[in-house]
Coordinates of C-alpha atoms in Angstrom, one line a residue:
X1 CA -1.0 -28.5 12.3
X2 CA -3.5 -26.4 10.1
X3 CA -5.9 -23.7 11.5
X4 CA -8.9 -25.6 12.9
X5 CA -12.1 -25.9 11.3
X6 CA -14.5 -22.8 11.3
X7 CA -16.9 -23.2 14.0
X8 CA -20.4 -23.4 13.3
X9 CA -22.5 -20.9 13.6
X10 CA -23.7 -19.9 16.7
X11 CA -27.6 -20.6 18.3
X12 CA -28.2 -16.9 19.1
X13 CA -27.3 -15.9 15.4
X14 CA -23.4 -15.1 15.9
X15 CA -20.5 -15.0 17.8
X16 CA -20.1 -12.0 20.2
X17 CA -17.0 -9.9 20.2
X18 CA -14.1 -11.3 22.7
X19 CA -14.7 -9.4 25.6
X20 CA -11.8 -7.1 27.3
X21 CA -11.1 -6.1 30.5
X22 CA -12.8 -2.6 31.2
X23 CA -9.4 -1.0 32.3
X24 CA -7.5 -3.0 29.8
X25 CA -9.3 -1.6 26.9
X26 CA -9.3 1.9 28.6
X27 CA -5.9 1.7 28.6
X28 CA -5.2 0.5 25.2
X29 CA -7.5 3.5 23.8
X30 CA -5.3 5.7 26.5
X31 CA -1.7 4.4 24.8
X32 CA -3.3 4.5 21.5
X33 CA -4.1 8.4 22.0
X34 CA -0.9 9.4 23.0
X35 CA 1.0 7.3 20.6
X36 CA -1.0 9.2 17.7
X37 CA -0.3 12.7 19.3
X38 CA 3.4 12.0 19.5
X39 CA 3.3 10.5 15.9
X40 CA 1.2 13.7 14.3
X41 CA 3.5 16.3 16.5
X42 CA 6.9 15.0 15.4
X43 CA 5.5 14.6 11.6
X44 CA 4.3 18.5 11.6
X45 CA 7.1 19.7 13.5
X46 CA 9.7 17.9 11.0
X47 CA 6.9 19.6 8.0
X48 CA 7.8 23.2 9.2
X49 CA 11.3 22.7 9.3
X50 CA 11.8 21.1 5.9
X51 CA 9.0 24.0 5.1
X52 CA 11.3 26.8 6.1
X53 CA 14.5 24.8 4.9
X54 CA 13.0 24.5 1.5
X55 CA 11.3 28.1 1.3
X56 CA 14.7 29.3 2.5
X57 CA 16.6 27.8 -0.4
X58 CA 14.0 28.7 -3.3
X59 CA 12.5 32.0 -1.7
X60 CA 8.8 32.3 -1.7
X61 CA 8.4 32.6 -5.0
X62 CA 10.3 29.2 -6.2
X63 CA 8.6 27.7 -3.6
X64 CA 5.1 28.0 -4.8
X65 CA 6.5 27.7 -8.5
X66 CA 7.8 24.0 -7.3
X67 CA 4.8 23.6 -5.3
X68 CA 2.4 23.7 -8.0
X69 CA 4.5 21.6 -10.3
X70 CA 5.3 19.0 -7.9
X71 CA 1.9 18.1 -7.0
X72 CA 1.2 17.3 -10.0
X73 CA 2.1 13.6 -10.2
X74 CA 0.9 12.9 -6.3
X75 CA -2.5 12.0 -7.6
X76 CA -1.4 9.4 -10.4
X77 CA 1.1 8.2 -8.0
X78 CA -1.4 7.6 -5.4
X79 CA -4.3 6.4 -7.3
X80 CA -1.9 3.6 -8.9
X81 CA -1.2 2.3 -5.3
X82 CA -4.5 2.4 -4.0
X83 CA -5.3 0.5 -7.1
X84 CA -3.3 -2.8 -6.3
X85 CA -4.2 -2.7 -2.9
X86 CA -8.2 -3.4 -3.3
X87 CA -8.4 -6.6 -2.7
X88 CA -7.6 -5.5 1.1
X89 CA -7.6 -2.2 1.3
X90 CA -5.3 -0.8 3.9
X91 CA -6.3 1.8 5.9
X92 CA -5.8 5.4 4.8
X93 CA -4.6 6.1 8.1
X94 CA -1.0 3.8 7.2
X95 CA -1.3 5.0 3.9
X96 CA -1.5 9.3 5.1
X97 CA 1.0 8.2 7.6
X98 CA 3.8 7.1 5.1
X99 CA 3.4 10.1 2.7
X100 CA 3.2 12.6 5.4
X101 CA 6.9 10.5 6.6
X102 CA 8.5 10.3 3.5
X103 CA 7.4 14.2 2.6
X104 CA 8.5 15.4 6.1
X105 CA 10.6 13.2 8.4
X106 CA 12.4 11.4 5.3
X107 CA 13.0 14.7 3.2
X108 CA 14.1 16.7 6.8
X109 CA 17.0 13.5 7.3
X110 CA 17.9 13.4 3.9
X111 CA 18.6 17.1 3.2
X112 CA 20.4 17.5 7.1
X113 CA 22.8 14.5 6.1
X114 CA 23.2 14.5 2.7
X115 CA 24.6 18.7 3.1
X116 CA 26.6 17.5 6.5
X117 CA 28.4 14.7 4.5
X118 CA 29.1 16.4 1.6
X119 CA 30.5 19.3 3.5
X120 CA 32.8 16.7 5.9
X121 CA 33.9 15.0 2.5
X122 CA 34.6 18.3 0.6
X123 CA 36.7 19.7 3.9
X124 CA 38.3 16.3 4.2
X125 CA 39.3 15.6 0.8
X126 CA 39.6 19.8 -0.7
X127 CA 37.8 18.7 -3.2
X128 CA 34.6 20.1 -3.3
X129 CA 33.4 18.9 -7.3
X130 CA 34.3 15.4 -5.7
X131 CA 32.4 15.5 -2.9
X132 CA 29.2 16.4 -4.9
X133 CA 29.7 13.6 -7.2
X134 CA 30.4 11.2 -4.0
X135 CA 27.5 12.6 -2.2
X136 CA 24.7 12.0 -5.0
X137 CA 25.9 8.8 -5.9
X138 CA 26.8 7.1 -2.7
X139 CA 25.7 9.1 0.6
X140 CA 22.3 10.2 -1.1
X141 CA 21.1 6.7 -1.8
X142 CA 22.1 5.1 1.8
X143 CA 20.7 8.1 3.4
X144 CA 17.0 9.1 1.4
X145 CA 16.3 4.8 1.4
X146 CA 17.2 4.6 4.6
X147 CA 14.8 7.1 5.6
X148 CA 12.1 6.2 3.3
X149 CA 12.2 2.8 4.9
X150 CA 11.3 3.9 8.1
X151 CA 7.8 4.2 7.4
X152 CA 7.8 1.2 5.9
X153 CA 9.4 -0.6 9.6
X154 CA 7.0 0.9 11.2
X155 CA 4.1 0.0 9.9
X156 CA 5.4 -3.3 10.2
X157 CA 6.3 -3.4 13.4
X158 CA 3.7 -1.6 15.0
X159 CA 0.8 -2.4 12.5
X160 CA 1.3 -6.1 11.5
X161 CA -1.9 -7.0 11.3
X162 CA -2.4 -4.2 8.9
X163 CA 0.7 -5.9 6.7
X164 CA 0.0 -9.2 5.1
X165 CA 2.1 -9.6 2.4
X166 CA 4.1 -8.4 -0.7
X167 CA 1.4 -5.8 -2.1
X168 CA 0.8 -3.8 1.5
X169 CA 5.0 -3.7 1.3
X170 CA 4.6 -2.7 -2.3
X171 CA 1.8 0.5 -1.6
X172 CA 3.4 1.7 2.0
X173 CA 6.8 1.9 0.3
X174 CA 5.0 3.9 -2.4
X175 CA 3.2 6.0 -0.6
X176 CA 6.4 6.9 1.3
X177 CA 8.2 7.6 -1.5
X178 CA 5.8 9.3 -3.5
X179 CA 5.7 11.8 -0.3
X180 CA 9.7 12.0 -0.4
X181 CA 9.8 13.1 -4.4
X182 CA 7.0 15.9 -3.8
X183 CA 9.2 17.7 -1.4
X184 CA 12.2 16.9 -3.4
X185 CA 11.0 18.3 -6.6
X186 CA 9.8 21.1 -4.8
X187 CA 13.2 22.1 -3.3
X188 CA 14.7 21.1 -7.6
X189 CA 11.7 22.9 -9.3
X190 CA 12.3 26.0 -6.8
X191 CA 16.0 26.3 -7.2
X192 CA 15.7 25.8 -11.3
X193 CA 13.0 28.5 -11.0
X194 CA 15.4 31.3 -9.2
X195 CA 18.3 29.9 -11.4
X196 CA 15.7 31.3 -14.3
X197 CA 14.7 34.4 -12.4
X198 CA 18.5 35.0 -12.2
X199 CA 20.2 34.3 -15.3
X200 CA 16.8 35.4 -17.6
X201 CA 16.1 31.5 -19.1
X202 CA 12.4 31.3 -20.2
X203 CA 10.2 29.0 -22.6
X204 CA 11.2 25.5 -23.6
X205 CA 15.2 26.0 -23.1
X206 CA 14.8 27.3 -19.2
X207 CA 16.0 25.5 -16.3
X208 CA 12.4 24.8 -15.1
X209 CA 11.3 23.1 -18.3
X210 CA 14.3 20.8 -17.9
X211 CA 13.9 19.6 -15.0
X212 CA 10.0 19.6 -15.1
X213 CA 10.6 17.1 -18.2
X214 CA 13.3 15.2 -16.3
X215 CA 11.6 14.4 -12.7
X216 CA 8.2 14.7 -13.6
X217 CA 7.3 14.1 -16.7
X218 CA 10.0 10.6 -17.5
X219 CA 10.5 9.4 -14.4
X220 CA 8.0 10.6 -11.5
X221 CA 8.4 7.0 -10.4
X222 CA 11.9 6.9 -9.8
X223 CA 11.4 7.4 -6.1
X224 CA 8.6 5.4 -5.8
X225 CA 10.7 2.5 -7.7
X226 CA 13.4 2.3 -5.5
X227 CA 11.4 2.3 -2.2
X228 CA 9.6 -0.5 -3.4
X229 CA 12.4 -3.1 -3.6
X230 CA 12.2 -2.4 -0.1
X231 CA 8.7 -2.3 0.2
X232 CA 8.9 -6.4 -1.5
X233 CA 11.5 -7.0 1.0
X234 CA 9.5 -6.3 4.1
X235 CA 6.2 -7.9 2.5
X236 CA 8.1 -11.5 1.8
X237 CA 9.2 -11.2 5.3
X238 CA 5.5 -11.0 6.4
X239 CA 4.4 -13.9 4.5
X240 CA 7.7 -16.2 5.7
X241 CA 6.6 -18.1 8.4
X242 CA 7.8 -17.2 12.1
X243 CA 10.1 -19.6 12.8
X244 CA 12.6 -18.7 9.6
X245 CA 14.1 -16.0 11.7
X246 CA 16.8 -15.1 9.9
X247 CA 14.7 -15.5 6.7
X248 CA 12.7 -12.4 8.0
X249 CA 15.6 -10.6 8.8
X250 CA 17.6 -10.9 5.6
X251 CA 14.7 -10.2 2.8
X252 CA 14.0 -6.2 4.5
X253 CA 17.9 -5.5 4.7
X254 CA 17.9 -6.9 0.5
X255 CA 15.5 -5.5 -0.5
X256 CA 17.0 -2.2 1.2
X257 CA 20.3 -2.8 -0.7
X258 CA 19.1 -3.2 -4.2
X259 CA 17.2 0.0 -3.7
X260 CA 20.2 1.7 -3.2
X261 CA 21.8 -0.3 -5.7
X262 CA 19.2 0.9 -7.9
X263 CA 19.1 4.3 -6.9
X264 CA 22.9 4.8 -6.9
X265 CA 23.0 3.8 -10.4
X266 CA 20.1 6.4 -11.1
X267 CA 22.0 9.1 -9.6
X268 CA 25.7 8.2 -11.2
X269 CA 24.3 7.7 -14.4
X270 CA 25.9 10.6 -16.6
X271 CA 29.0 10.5 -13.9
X272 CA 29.5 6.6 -15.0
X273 CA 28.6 6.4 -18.9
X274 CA 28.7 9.9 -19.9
X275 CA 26.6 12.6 -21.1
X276 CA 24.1 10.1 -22.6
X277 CA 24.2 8.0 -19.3
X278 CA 21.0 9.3 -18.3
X279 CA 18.6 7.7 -21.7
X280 CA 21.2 4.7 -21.1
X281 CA 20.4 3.5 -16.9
X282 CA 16.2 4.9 -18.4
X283 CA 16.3 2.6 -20.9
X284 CA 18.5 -0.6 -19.7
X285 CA 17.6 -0.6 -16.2
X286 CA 14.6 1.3 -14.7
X287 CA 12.0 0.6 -17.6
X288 CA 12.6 -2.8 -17.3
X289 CA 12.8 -2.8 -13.6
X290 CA 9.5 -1.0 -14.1
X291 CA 8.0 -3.2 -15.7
X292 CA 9.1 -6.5 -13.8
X293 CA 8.1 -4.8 -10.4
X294 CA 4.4 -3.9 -11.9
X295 CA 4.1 -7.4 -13.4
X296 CA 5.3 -8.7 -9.6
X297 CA 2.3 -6.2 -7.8
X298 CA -0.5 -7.4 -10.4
X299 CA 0.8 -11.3 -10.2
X300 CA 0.9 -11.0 -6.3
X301 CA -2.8 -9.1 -6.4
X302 CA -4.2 -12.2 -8.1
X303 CA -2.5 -14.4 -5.9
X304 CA -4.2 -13.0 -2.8
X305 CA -7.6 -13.7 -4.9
X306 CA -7.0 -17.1 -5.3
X307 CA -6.2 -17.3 -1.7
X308 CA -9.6 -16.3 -1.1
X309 CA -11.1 -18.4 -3.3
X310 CA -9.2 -21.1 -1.8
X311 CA -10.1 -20.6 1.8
X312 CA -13.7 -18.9 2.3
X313 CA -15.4 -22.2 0.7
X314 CA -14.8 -23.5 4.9
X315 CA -16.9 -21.2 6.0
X316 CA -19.3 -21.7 3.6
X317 CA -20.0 -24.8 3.9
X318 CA -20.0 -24.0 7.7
X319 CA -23.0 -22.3 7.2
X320 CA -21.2 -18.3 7.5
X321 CA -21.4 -17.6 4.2
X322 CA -23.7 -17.8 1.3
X323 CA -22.3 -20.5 -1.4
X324 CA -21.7 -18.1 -4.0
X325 CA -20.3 -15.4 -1.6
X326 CA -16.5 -17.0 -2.0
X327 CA -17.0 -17.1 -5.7
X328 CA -17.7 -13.2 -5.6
X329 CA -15.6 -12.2 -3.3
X330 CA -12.6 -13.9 -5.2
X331 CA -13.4 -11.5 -8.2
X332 CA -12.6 -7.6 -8.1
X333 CA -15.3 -7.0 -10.6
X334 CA -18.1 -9.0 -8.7
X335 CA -16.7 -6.8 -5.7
X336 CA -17.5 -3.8 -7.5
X337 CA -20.8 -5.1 -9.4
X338 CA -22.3 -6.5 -5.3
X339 CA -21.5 -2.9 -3.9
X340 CA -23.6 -0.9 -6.9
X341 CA -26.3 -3.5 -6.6
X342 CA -26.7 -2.5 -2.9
X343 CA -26.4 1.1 -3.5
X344 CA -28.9 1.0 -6.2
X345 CA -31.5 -1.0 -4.2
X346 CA -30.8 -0.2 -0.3
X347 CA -29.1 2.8 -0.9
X348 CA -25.4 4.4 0.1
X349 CA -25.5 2.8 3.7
X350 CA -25.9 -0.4 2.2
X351 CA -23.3 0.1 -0.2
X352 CA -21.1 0.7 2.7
X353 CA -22.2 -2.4 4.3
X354 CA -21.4 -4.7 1.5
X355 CA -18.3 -3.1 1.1
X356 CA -16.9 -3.2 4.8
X357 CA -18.5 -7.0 4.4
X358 CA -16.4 -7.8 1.5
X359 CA -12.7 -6.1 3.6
X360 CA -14.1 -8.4 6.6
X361 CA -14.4 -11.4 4.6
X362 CA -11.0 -10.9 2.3
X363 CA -9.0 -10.4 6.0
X364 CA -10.5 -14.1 7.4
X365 CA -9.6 -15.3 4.1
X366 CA -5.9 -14.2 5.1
X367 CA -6.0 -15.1 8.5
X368 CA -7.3 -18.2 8.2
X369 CA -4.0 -19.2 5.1
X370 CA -1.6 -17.8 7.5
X371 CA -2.3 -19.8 10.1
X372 CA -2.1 -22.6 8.2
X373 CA 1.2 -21.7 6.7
X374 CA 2.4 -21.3 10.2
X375 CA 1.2 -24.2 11.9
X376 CA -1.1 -22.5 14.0
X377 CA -1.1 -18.8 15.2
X378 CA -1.8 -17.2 18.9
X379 CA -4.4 -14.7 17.8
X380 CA -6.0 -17.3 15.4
X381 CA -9.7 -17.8 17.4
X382 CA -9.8 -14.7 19.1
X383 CA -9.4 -12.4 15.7
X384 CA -11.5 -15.2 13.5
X385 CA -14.7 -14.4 16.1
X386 CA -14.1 -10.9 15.7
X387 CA -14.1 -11.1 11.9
X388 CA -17.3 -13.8 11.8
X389 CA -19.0 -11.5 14.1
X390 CA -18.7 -8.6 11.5
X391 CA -19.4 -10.8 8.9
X392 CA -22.8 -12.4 10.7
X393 CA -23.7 -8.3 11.5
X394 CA -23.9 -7.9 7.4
X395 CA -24.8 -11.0 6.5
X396 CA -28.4 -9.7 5.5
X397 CA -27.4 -7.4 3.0
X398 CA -24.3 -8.6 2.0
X399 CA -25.6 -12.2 0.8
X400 CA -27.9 -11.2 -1.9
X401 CA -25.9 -8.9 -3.2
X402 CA -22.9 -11.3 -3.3
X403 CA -24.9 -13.9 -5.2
X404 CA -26.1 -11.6 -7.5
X405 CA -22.8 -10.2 -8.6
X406 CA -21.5 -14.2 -8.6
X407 CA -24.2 -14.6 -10.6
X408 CA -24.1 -11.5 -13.0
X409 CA -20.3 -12.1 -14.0
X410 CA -21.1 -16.0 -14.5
X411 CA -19.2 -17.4 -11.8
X412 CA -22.7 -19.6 -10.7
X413 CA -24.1 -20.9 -13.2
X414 CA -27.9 -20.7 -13.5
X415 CA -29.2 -23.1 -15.5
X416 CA -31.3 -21.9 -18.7
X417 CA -35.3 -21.9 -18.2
X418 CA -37.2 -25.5 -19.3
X419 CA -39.2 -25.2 -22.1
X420 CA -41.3 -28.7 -23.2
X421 CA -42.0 -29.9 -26.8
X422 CA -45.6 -28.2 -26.6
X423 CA -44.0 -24.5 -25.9
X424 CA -44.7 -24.4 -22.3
X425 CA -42.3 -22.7 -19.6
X426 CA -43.1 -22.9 -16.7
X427 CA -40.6 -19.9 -15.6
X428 CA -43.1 -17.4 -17.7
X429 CA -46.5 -18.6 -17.2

């Protein structure tokens, strides 16, 4: 069984939102409220403590010195995964939530267990160079991936509408782990700083340089890397029907394993092929890992496009949408091109409009090809009248704009002005 036809639209110009039980949606607001408290409490508590943890280990003035330096690539980082996630823009609210977990709760487990295992191993074993090398290439990777990859569980446990597929698994896990290296490279920039401060290094040969080069400069997305393997795991999981149970179960866990894998081979690098180990694992494994991952994001981006292409011509022809409004909204540059023409005639509200138009339409898109994939879904009517209701409020604005962008990039084609044998055209006179 497929999702059923759109309905038509309705004689009072829409549908109206499904209607809730007063003290239902009191209450939902109510749980909603506390469950945000609780979530911003524990995230700032866990922020002091990995504050004074870190601050502790690199003194005040390593700490800013690794501040500054480590914010550096946050930006980059974070413009790159808001990049492949504009065809449906999560909210920033996920997105804020996974750094803010990866840079406090993530970083406060890692560096608590990482020091606590190493110290058991190095008591247990008397060999404290051992340990070390034991801790950074096996307990490190278990412990920082499993941590980052609570923000990405979640969000997709507690936010599944908000987590569709393979590119919201790709930008949570990035955004998580993007948070994770800028309070890690603060606690290595620090300690490299006061290793400078104490032994005299300065200019290009000083501690800092080095490892400025090293984790910012070659691989600020070694982190990020990693976590995503994860990140894929949990977003092939979303887009496997319900009913392949153990299917959904298995893709998180290996996509959790081969980001340890990954980052276990990071970390043992010089330990396992010598002094040049490091160039070696850059070169062989996480360029190329690199690049098949960002190939993987874009390829999965365009997929999502043609989904919408694919599924918003129903409601077209049902009479929701404009006929060139699929056409448009299956193209990120017609996106962008129907946004600026509202701005430039209707102004910034409009703008806005077209833009929360275009999110509305892209997630009805989704709905509507999951489920068909899944032979039907519970939610299916009541959260395709919400979206159409959205849709019919911006209808006014959002149509001409769409068919002027379709028509602007040439995806309608407007046939050329009729000019007889005697001159005339009747478009011009």
């Amino acid at each position: 069984m497929s999702a059923p036809p759109p309905q038509s639209p309705a004689p009072d110009g829409g549908p109206a939102l499904p209607r809730r039980v007063f003290w239902r949606r009191r209450t939902f607001w109510a749980h909603r409220a506390v469950r945000a408290t609780a979530v911003i409490t524990t995230l700032a508590l866990c922020g002091l403590v990995i504050l004074l943890l870190v601050r502790d280990q690199t003194g005040t003035e390593g700490f800013l010195v690794g501040l500054g330096l480590a914010v550096l690539p946050v930006p980059l980082l974070m413009t790159v995964f808001r990049w492949l996630d504009r065809v449906e823009p999560g909210p920033w609210r996920n997105l804020l939530f996974s750094f803010a977990w990866g840079a406090c709760a993530a970083a406060l487990v890692a560096i608590l267990a990482n020091s606590l295992a190493t110290r058991w191993i190095a008591s247990a074993t008397a060999d404290p160079r051992g340990a070390e090398s034991l801790g950074a290439t096996v307990i490190a990777p278990v412990v920082e991936e499993s941590a980052k990859a609570g923000a990405i569980l979640l969000i997709f446990l507690f936010r599944r509408r908000e987590f569709t597929g393979l590119v919201d698994g790709v930008v949570v896990a990035g955004f998580s782990a993007t948070g994770f290296a800028f309070t890690e490279n603060i606690l290595y920039l620090g300690n490299a700083f006061g290793e400078d401060q104490y032994t005299g290094g300065s200019g290009l040969t000083s501690m800092t340089v080095a490892t400025f080069v090293v984790r910012i400069v070659l691989s600020p997305f070694a982190h990020p890397l990693f976590t995503v393997l994860t990140g894929i795991g949990f977003g092939l999981a979303a887009v496997t029907p319900r009913h392949r149970r153990l299917r959904r179960g298995v893709l998180p866990a290996l996509g959790l394993v081969l980001a340890m894998g990954l980052h276990a081979l990071w970390n043992g690098s010089t330990s396992l092929f010598g002094p040049y180990g490091f160039y070696l694992v850059y070169a062989a494994f996480m360029v190329p890992v690199l690049g098949l991952v960002t190939w993987l994001a874009i390829w999965s981006r365009q997929r999502e496009l043609r989904t919408i292409s694919a599924e918003l011509p129903a409601y077209s022809a049902a009479g929701w949408l404009v006929p060139a409004a699929p056409l448009a909204l299956s193209s990120m540059r017609a996106r962008t091109m129907a946004r600026d023409f509202a701005g430039r005639t209707y102004g910034a509200r409009a703008a806005r409009a077209v833009g929360e138009y275009e999110a509305f339409a892209t997630s009805l898109a989704f709905l509507r090809h999951r489920a068909e994939r899944e032979a039907g879904a519970p939610d299916f009517a009541e959260r395709e009248r919400e979206l159409l209701h959205h849709l019919w409020q911006r209808r006014g604005i959002a149509g001409p704009a769409l068919t002027y962008a379709a028509r602007a990039t040439g995806r309608v084609r407007v046939p050329p002005p009729y000019i007889d044998y005697d001159g005339y055209n009747p478009y011009r006179d």
